[in-house]
CSV table of C-alpha atoms and ligand atoms in Angstrom, one decimal:
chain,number,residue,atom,x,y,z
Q,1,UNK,CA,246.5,167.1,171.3
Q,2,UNK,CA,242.9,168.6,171.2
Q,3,UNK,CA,241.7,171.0,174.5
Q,4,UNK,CA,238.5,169.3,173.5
Q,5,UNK,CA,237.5,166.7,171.6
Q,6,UNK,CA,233.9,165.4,171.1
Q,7,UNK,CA,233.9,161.6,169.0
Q,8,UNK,CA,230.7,160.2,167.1
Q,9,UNK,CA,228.0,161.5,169.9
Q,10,UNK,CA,224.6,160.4,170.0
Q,11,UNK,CA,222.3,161.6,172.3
Q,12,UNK,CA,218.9,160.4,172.9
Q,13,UNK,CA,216.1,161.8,174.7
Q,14,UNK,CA,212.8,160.0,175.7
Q,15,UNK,CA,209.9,162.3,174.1
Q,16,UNK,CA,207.4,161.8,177.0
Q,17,UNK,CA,204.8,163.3,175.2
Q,18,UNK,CA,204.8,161.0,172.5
Q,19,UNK,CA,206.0,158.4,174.2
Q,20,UNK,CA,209.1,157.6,171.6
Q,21,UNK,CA,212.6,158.4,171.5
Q,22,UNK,CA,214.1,161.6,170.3
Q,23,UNK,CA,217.3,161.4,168.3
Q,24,UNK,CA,218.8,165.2,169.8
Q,25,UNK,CA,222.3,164.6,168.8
Q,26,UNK,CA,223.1,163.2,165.8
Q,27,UNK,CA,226.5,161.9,165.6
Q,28,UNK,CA,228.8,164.9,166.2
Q,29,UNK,CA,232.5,164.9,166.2
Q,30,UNK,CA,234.2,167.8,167.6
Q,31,UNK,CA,237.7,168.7,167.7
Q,32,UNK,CA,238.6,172.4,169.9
Q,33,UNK,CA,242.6,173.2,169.9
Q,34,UNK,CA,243.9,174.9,173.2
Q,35,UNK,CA,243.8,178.7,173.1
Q,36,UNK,CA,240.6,178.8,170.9
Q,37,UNK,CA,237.1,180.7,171.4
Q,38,UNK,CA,235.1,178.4,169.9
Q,39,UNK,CA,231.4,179.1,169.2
Q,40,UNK,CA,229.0,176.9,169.1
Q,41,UNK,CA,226.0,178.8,167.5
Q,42,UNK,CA,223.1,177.1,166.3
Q,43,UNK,CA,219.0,177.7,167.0
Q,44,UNK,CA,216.7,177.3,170.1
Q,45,UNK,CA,216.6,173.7,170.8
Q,46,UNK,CA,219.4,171.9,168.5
Q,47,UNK,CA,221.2,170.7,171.1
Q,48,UNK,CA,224.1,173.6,172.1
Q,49,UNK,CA,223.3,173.2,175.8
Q,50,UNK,CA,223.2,169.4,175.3
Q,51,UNK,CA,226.3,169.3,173.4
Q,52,UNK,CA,228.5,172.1,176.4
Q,53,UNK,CA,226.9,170.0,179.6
Q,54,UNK,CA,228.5,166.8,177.9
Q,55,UNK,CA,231.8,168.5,178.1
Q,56,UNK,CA,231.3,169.7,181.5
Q,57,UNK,CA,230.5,166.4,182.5
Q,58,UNK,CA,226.6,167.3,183.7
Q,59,UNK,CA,225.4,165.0,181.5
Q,60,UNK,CA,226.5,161.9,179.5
Q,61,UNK,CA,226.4,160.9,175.4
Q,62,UNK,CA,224.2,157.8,174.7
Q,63,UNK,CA,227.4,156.7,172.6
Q,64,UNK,CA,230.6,158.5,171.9
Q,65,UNK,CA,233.3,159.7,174.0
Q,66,UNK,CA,234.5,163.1,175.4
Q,67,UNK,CA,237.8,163.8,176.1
Q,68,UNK,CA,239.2,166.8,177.8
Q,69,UNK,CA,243.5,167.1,177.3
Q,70,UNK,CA,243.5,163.7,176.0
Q,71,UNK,CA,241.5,161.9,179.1
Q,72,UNK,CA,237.9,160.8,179.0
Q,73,UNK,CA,235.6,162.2,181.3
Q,74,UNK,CA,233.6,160.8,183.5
Q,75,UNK,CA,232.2,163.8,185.5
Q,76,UNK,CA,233.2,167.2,186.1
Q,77,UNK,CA,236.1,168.6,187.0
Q,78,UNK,CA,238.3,171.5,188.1
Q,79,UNK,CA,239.9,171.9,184.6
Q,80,UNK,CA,236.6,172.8,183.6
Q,81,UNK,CA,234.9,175.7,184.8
Q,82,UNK,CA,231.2,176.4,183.7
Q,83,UNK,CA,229.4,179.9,183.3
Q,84,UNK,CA,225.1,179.3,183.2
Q,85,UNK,CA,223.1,181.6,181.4
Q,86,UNK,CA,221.2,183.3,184.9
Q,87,UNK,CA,224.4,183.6,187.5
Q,88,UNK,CA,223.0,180.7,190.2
Q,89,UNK,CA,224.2,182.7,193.1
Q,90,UNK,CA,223.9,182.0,196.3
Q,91,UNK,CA,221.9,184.6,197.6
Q,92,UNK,CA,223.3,184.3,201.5
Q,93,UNK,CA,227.1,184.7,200.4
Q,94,UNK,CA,228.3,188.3,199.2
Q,95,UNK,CA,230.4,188.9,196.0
Q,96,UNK,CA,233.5,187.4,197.2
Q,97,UNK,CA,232.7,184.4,198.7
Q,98,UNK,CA,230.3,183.2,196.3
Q,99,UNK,CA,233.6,183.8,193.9
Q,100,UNK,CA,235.8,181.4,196.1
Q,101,UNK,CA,233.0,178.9,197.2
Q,102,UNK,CA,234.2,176.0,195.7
Q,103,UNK,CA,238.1,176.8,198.3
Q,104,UNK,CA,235.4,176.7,201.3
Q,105,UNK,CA,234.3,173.6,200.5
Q,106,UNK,CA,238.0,172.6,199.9
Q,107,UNK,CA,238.6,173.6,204.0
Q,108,UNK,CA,240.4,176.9,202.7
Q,109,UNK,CA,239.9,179.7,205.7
Q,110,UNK,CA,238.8,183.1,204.8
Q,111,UNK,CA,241.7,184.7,204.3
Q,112,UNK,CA,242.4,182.1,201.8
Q,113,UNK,CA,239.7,182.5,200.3
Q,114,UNK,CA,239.6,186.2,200.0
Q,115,UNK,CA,243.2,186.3,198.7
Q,116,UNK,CA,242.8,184.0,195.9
Q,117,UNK,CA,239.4,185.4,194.8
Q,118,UNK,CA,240.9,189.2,194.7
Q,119,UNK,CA,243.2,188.9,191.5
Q,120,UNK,CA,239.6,187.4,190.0
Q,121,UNK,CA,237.4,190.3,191.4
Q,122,UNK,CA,239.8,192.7,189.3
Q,123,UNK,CA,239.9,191.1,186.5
Q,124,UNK,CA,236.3,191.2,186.1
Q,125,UNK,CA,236.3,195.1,187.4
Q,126,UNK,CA,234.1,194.5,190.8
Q,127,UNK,CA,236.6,196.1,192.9
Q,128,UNK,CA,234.6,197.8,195.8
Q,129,UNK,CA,232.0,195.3,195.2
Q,130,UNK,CA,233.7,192.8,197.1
Q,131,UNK,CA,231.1,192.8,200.0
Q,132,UNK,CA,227.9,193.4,198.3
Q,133,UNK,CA,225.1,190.5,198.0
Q,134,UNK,CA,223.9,189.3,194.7
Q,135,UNK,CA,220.6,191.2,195.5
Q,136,UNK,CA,222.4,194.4,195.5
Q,137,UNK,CA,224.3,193.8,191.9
Q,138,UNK,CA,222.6,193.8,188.7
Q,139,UNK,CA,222.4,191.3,186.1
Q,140,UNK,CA,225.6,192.7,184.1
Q,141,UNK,CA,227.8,192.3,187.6
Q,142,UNK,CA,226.0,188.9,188.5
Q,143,UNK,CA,227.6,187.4,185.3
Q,144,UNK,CA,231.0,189.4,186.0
Q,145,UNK,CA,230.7,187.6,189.5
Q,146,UNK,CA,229.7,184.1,187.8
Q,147,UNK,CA,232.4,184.3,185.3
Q,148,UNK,CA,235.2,185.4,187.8
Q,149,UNK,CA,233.8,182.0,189.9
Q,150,UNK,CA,234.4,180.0,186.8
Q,151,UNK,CA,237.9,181.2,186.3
Q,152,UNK,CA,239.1,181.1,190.1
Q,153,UNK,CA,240.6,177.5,189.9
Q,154,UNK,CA,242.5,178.4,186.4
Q,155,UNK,CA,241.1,175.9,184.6
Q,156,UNK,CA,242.2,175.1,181.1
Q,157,UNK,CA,238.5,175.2,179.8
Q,158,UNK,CA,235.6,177.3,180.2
Q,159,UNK,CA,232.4,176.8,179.0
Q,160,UNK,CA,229.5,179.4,178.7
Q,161,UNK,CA,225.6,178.9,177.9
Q,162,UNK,CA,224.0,181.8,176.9
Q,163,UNK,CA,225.8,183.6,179.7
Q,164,UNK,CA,224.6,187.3,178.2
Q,165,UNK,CA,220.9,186.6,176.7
Q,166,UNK,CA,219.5,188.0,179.8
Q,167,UNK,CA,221.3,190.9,179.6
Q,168,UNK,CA,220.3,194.5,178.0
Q,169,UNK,CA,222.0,195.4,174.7
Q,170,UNK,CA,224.7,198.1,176.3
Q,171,UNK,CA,225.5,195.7,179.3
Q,172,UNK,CA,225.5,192.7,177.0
Q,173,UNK,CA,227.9,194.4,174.7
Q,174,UNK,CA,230.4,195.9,177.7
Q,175,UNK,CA,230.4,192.1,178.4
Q,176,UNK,CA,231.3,190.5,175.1
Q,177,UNK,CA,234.3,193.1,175.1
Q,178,UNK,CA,235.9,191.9,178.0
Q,179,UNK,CA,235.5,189.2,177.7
Q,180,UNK,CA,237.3,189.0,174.5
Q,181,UNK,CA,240.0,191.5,176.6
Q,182,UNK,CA,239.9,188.8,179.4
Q,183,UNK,CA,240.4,186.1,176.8
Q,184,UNK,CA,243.6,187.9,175.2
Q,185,UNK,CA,245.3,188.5,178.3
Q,186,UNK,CA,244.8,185.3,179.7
Q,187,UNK,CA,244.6,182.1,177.1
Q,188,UNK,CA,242.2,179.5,177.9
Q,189,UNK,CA,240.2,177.5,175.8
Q,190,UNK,CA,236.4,178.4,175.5
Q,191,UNK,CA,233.4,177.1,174.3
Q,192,UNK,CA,230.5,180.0,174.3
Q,193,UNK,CA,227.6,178.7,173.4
Q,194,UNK,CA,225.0,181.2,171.9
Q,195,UNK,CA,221.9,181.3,169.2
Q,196,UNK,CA,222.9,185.0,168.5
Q,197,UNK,CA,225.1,184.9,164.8
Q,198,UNK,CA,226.2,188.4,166.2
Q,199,UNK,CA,227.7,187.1,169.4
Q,200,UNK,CA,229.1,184.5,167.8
Q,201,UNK,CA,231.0,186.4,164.8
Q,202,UNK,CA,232.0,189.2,167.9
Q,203,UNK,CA,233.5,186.4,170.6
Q,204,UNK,CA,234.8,183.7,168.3
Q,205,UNK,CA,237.7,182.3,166.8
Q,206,UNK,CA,235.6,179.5,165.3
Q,207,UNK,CA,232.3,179.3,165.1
Q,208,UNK,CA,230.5,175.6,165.2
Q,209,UNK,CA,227.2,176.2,163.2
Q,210,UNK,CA,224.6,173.7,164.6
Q,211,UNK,CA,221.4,172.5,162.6
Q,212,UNK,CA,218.2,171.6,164.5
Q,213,UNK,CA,217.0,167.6,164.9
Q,214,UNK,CA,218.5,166.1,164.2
Q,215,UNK,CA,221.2,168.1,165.8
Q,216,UNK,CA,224.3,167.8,163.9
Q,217,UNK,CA,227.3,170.4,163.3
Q,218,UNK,CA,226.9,171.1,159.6
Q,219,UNK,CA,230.1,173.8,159.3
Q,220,UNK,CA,233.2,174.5,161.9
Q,221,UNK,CA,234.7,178.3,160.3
Q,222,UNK,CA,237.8,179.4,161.5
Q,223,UNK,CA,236.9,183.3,161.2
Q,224,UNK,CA,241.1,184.2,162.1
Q,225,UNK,CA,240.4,187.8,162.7
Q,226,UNK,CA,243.3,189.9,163.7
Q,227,UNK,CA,242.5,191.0,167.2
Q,228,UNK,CA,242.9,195.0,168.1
H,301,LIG,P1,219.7,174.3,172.9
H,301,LIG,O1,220.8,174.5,174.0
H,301,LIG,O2,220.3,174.3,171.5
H,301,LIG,O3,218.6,175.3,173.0
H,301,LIG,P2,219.2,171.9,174.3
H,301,LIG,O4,220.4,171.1,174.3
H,301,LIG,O5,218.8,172.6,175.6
H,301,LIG,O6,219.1,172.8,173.1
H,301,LIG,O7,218.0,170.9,173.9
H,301,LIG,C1,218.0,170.1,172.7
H,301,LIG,C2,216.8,169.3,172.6
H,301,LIG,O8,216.7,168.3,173.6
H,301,LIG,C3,215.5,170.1,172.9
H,301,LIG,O9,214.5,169.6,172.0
H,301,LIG,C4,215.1,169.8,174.3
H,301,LIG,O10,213.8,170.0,174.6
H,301,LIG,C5,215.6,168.4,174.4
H,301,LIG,N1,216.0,168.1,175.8
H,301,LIG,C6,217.0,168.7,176.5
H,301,LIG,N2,217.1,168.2,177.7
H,301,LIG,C7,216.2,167.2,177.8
H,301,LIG,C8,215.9,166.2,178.8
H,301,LIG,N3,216.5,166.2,180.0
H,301,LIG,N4,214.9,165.4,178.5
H,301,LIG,C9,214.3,165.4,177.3
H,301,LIG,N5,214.6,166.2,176.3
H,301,LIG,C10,215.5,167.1,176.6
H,302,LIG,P1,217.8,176.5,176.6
H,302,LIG,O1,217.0,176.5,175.4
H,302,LIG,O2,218.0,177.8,177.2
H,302,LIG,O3,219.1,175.7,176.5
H,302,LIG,P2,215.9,174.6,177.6
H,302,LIG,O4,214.6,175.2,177.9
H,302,LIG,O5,216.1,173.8,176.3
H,302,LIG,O6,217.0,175.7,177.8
H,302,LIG,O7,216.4,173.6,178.8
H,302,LIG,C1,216.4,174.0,180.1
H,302,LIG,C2,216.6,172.8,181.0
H,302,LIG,O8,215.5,171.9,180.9
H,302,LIG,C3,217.8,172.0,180.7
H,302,LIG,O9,218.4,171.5,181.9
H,302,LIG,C4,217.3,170.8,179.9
H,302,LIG,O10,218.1,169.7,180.1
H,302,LIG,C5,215.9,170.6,180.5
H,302,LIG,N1,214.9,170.2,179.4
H,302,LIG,C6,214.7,170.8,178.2
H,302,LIG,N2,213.8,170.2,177.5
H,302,LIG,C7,213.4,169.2,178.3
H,302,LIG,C8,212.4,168.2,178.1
H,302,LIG,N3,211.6,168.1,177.0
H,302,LIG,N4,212.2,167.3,179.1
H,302,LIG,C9,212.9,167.4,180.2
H,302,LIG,N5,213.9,168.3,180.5
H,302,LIG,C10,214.1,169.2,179.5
């Protein structure tokens, strides 16, 4: 069975400038096997961010169905966890509760909290950082803290928009390595989604080429690179 699989989507817009309908998604089909780092790479506008909020269940296909382990979605969910392109932060919570929000609104206390988020922090090397506020962090450790957010409930998925575009080249690469390290250690099935051939060829394990309006998947590549 698929981590992920995407079946005959259509998505339409409404153009409001010219008043029509705008086909954005052209019936895709999309099939993503647990354990892989699928890359969905395609340019400005074709429909990438369309295609991930779909899976997250942000947004909903005009027609077509998207199943996460077999089930249809509705909505989002916990076996889904969701990295944005800027880190959305909230500014009043430090590193580690930001991290564990989601067991605070569960009714965990802070001890709970600060336990489960800890093994996170590490893996995402902001020890000593625990207590700092996002104004304090830069934009390389904002992702680190958004990333180790999306990975807190374990979920089986993870799906990432652009999450290092805003980044600068050093910290952008630093990031794409670990994350590939984070990957390797710990499994999971992604879906990066980036306009950036580069990225994609570094991070993935397939790579989804996208074409722009309509927006279609044109090529999936299975790159099987052995893995230092
Ligand atoms: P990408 O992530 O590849 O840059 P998007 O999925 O963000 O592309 O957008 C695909 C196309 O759909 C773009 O032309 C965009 O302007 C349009 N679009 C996205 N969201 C909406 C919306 N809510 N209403 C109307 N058009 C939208
Ligand atoms: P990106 O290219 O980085 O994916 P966009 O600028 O396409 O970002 O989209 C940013 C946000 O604005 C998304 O939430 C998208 O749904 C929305 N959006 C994009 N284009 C339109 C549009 N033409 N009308 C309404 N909302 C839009």
């Amino acid at each position: 069975m698929a981590a992920i699989e995407l079946k005959d989507i259509v998505k339409i817009y409404a153009d409001r400038k010219r008043g029509t309908e705008l086909l954005t998604i052209d019936h895709v089909d999309l099939s993503v096997d647990s354990n892989e780092f699928l890359c969905l790479l395609g340019p400005s506008g074709c429909g990438k961010s369309t295609l991930l909020n779909m899976i997250a269940g942000f947004e909903t296909a005009s027609s077509g169905t998207v199943s996460v382990a077999g089930k249809s979605i509705t909505g989002p969910g916990a076996d889904r966890g969701m990295v944005f392109q800027q880190a959305t932060l909230m500014p009043w919570l430090n590193v580690w509760e930001n991290i564990a929000f989601s067991l605070k609104l569960a009714g965990k206390s802070a001890s709970e909290q600060r336990e489960a988020a800890q093994p996170f922090i590490d893996m995402v090397k902001l020890g000593g950082f625990e207590n700092h506020y996002p104004s304090e962090l830069s934009g390389g450790m904002a992702q680190r803290v958004g990333i180790a957010r999306a990975l807190l409930l374990n979920p089986a998925v993870i799906l990432m928009d652009e999450p290092f575009a805003a980044l600068d080249a050093q910290t952008k690469i630093e990031m794409q390595e670990e994350l590939v390290s984070i990957w390797q250690r710990h499994q999971g099935t992604v879906v990066f989604v980036t306009h950036s051939v580069d990225e994609a060829l570094v991070l993935g394990s397939q790579v989804a080429v996208m074409t722009h309006r309509p927006g279609r998947i044109r090529e999936l590549i299975k790159l099987d690179l052995p893995r230092p």
